[in-house]
Amino acid sequence: SLGRIDDPVARELLPRRTRFVVGRRAAGLFWKGTAAVDKLAWIADRTRFIDSQVEEFIRETGGDGTARRQIVLIGAGYDTRALRFAGSDIDFYEVDLPEIIATKTRMVDRFLEGDPAPAGRCGIISYLPLDLNEVVTKEADLVGLLRAEGLRDDLPTMVVSEAVLFYLIPGAVQKIVTDLFGINADRYCITDNLAKVGVAPGPPIPSPREKCEAWLKENGKEMTAHESIWNGAIHFVGAK
């Protein structure tokens, strides 16, 4: 309601009795100009960056609504992209903790029940409940589990990892990144702290962008977009 993020779906996912918290009146009375909102401005920037990368992927892979595509959301949380981009023939695969997925599916089911235009929703949404640390602690096969949910090797694919790597153990981060790079998706978008894959914040030379570009090159990827904050503590990365 402060105009920082264009997301017509997020409010509708909330229970009706709590929607006033993010309404225009509450925004003006309680949130506008506060230090808390200013400190969280980077989240709005992150959202815009990811959305811009998704839009580029759609344009590159046939944005006329006739080409089937798929997007994997790692650490999907309560992200609304599967609903906001639902009219683009995109199948979404959302990965997060089992308790998050359980709540998310209830919220989405409730939203879809009241959806005024269900015919415009072309893609499917599949959910993979998984503690991502289990790729190390239990040898879970993330890519194999995604394929079991329907992920195909013959469709244009984008992988989005949003603010999740920071919370994982180093071995899990390294394995997840290696495995996801291994599927050779058409587009990658990573918005996170990358210290656990060797892109650490620090001295201004080399720059955060140069460090990130070198890491991608080592993994056979080309950087297409980059922003960073806090001297490289957080990177917004587009790659292919």
Coordinates of C-alpha atoms in Angstrom, one line a residue:
S1 CA 0.0 0.0 0.0
L2 CA 3.1 2.3 0.1
G3 CA 3.6 1.7 -3.6
R4 CA 7.0 0.0 -3.1
I5 CA 5.9 -3.3 -4.7
D6 CA 3.3 -3.9 -7.4
D7 CA 1.7 -7.1 -6.1
P8 CA -2.1 -7.3 -6.4
V9 CA -2.2 -10.9 -5.1
A10 CA -0.3 -10.6 -1.8
R11 CA -3.1 -8.8 0.1
E12 CA -5.7 -11.3 -1.1
L13 CA -3.7 -14.2 0.4
L14 CA -4.1 -12.8 3.9
P15 CA -7.0 -13.7 6.1
R16 CA -9.7 -11.1 5.6
R17 CA -9.6 -10.0 9.2
T18 CA -5.9 -9.0 8.9
R19 CA -5.8 -7.3 5.5
F20 CA -6.3 -3.9 7.1
V21 CA -2.7 -4.1 8.4
V22 CA -1.4 -3.6 4.8
G23 CA -4.3 -1.4 3.6
R24 CA -3.9 2.2 2.5
R25 CA -5.1 3.7 5.7
A26 CA -2.8 1.6 7.9
A27 CA 0.1 2.4 5.6
G28 CA -0.4 6.1 5.9
L29 CA -1.0 6.0 9.7
F30 CA 1.6 3.5 10.8
W31 CA 4.2 2.6 8.2
K32 CA 4.9 5.5 5.9
G33 CA 8.3 7.1 6.6
T34 CA 9.2 4.7 9.4
A35 CA 12.8 3.4 9.9
A36 CA 11.5 -0.2 9.6
V37 CA 10.1 0.4 6.1
D38 CA 13.3 2.2 5.0
K39 CA 15.5 -0.6 6.3
L40 CA 13.4 -3.1 4.3
A41 CA 13.5 -1.2 1.0
W42 CA 16.1 -3.7 -0.3
I43 CA 13.3 -6.4 -0.3
A44 CA 11.3 -4.3 -2.7
D45 CA 14.4 -3.9 -4.8
R46 CA 14.9 -7.6 -4.7
T47 CA 11.3 -8.2 -5.8
R48 CA 11.6 -5.9 -8.7
F49 CA 14.9 -7.4 -9.8
I50 CA 13.5 -11.0 -9.8
D51 CA 10.3 -9.9 -11.6
S52 CA 12.4 -8.2 -14.3
Q53 CA 14.4 -11.4 -14.8
V54 CA 11.2 -13.5 -15.0
E55 CA 9.8 -11.0 -17.6
E56 CA 13.0 -11.3 -19.7
F57 CA 12.8 -15.1 -19.5
I58 CA 9.2 -14.9 -20.8
R59 CA 10.1 -12.6 -23.6
E60 CA 13.1 -14.8 -24.7
T61 CA 11.1 -18.0 -24.6
G62 CA 8.0 -17.0 -26.5
G63 CA 6.0 -14.4 -24.6
D64 CA 3.0 -14.8 -26.9
G65 CA 1.3 -17.2 -24.4
T66 CA 1.7 -20.3 -26.7
A67 CA 5.1 -21.7 -25.5
R68 CA 5.2 -23.9 -22.5
R69 CA 7.9 -23.0 -19.9
Q70 CA 8.8 -23.8 -16.4
I71 CA 10.2 -21.9 -13.4
V72 CA 11.7 -23.4 -10.3
L73 CA 11.4 -21.3 -7.1
I74 CA 14.0 -22.3 -4.5
G75 CA 12.9 -21.0 -1.1
A76 CA 9.6 -20.0 -2.5
G77 CA 8.1 -19.0 0.9
Y78 CA 5.0 -16.9 0.4
D79 CA 6.1 -15.6 -2.9
T80 CA 3.2 -14.8 -5.3
R81 CA 4.9 -15.2 -8.7
A82 CA 3.1 -18.4 -9.6
L83 CA -0.2 -16.5 -9.3
R84 CA 1.0 -13.2 -10.7
F85 CA 2.5 -14.8 -13.8
A86 CA -0.1 -17.5 -14.1
G87 CA -1.4 -16.4 -17.5
S88 CA 1.9 -17.0 -19.3
D89 CA 1.8 -20.8 -19.8
I90 CA 4.4 -21.3 -17.1
D91 CA 4.5 -24.3 -14.8
F92 CA 5.9 -23.4 -11.4
Y93 CA 7.8 -25.7 -9.0
E94 CA 8.0 -24.3 -5.5
V95 CA 10.5 -25.7 -3.0
D96 CA 10.5 -24.8 0.7
L97 CA 10.2 -26.3 4.2
P98 CA 7.3 -28.7 4.7
E99 CA 5.5 -26.4 7.2
I100 CA 5.8 -23.4 4.8
I101 CA 4.5 -25.4 1.9
A102 CA 1.5 -26.7 4.0
T103 CA 0.5 -23.1 4.9
K104 CA 1.2 -21.8 1.4
T105 CA -1.0 -24.4 -0.3
R106 CA -3.9 -23.6 2.0
M107 CA -3.5 -19.9 1.2
V108 CA -3.3 -20.4 -2.6
D109 CA -6.2 -22.9 -2.6
R110 CA -8.3 -20.2 -0.8
F111 CA -7.3 -17.6 -3.2
L112 CA -8.1 -19.7 -6.3
E113 CA -11.5 -20.6 -4.9
G114 CA -12.4 -16.9 -5.1
D115 CA -10.4 -16.2 -8.3
P116 CA -12.7 -14.2 -10.7
A117 CA -10.8 -15.3 -13.8
P118 CA -9.6 -18.9 -13.4
A119 CA -9.7 -19.5 -17.1
G120 CA -6.8 -17.1 -17.5
R121 CA -4.6 -19.4 -15.4
C122 CA -2.7 -21.6 -17.8
G123 CA 0.2 -23.1 -15.9
I124 CA 0.3 -25.5 -13.0
I125 CA 1.8 -25.0 -9.6
S126 CA 3.6 -28.0 -8.0
Y127 CA 5.0 -28.0 -4.5
L128 CA 8.0 -29.8 -3.2
P129 CA 8.2 -29.8 0.7
L130 CA 11.9 -30.2 1.5
D131 CA 14.4 -29.0 4.1
L132 CA 17.1 -28.1 1.6
N133 CA 19.8 -29.0 4.2
E134 CA 18.7 -32.6 3.5
V135 CA 20.6 -32.7 0.2
V136 CA 23.6 -33.2 2.5
T137 CA 22.2 -34.6 5.8
K138 CA 20.0 -37.2 4.1
E139 CA 21.4 -37.2 0.5
A140 CA 18.2 -35.9 -0.9
D141 CA 18.3 -35.5 -4.7
L142 CA 16.8 -32.1 -5.3
V143 CA 16.8 -32.3 -9.1
G144 CA 15.5 -35.9 -9.0
L145 CA 12.6 -34.8 -6.7
L146 CA 11.8 -32.0 -9.0
R147 CA 11.7 -34.3 -12.0
A148 CA 9.4 -36.6 -10.0
E149 CA 7.0 -33.7 -9.5
G150 CA 7.0 -33.1 -13.3
L151 CA 10.0 -30.9 -14.1
R152 CA 11.0 -31.7 -17.7
D153 CA 14.3 -31.5 -19.5
D154 CA 12.8 -30.5 -22.8
L155 CA 11.2 -27.2 -21.8
P156 CA 12.6 -23.7 -21.4
T157 CA 13.5 -23.5 -17.8
M158 CA 14.3 -20.7 -15.3
V159 CA 15.7 -21.3 -11.7
V160 CA 15.1 -18.6 -9.1
S161 CA 16.7 -18.8 -5.7
E162 CA 15.5 -16.0 -3.4
A163 CA 17.1 -15.3 0.0
V164 CA 17.4 -19.0 1.1
L165 CA 21.1 -19.9 0.7
F166 CA 22.1 -17.8 3.7
Y167 CA 20.1 -20.0 6.0
L168 CA 21.6 -23.3 4.8
I169 CA 24.7 -25.2 5.9
P170 CA 27.7 -24.6 3.5
G171 CA 27.7 -28.1 2.1
A172 CA 24.1 -27.9 1.2
V173 CA 24.5 -24.5 -0.6
Q174 CA 27.4 -25.9 -2.7
K175 CA 25.6 -29.0 -3.7
I176 CA 22.3 -27.2 -4.5
V177 CA 24.1 -24.7 -6.7
T178 CA 26.1 -27.3 -8.5
D179 CA 23.1 -29.5 -9.1
L180 CA 20.9 -26.6 -10.3
F181 CA 23.7 -25.3 -12.6
G182 CA 23.9 -28.9 -13.9
I183 CA 20.4 -28.8 -15.4
N184 CA 21.6 -26.0 -17.8
A185 CA 18.5 -23.9 -17.4
D186 CA 17.9 -21.0 -19.8
R187 CA 18.0 -18.5 -17.0
Y188 CA 19.1 -18.3 -13.4
C189 CA 18.2 -15.6 -10.9
I190 CA 19.9 -15.7 -7.5
T191 CA 19.3 -13.0 -4.8
D192 CA 21.3 -14.0 -1.8
N193 CA 24.5 -13.9 0.2
L194 CA 27.0 -16.0 -1.8
A195 CA 29.8 -16.3 0.7
K196 CA 29.2 -20.1 1.0
V197 CA 30.1 -20.5 -2.7
G198 CA 33.2 -18.3 -2.4
V199 CA 31.8 -14.9 -3.3
A200 CA 32.6 -13.2 -0.1
P201 CA 32.1 -9.5 0.8
G202 CA 35.2 -7.6 1.5
P203 CA 37.7 -5.2 0.0
P204 CA 36.5 -3.1 -2.9
I205 CA 39.0 -4.6 -5.3
P206 CA 37.9 -6.8 -7.0
S207 CA 34.4 -5.4 -6.9
P208 CA 31.4 -7.5 -5.9
R209 CA 30.3 -7.6 -9.5
E210 CA 33.8 -8.8 -10.6
K211 CA 33.8 -11.5 -7.9
C212 CA 30.4 -12.7 -8.9
E213 CA 31.2 -12.7 -12.6
A214 CA 34.3 -14.8 -12.0
W215 CA 32.4 -17.3 -9.9
L216 CA 29.7 -17.7 -12.7
K217 CA 32.4 -18.1 -15.3
E218 CA 34.0 -20.8 -13.3
N219 CA 30.7 -22.6 -13.4
G220 CA 30.1 -22.1 -17.1
K221 CA 27.6 -19.4 -16.7
E222 CA 27.4 -15.9 -18.2
M223 CA 26.3 -13.0 -16.0
T224 CA 23.5 -11.0 -17.6
A225 CA 22.5 -8.7 -14.7
H226 CA 24.0 -7.8 -11.3
E227 CA 23.3 -5.5 -8.4
S228 CA 24.8 -5.7 -4.9
I229 CA 24.3 -4.1 -1.5
W230 CA 26.3 -3.8 1.7
N231 CA 29.7 -4.1 0.0
G232 CA 28.7 -7.4 -1.6
A233 CA 27.0 -9.0 1.4
I234 CA 23.9 -9.5 -0.8
H235 CA 23.9 -10.1 -4.6
F236 CA 21.1 -9.8 -7.1
V237 CA 22.3 -12.0 -10.0
G238 CA 20.9 -12.8 -13.4
A239 CA 22.7 -15.5 -15.4
K240 CA 22.4 -17.9 -18.3

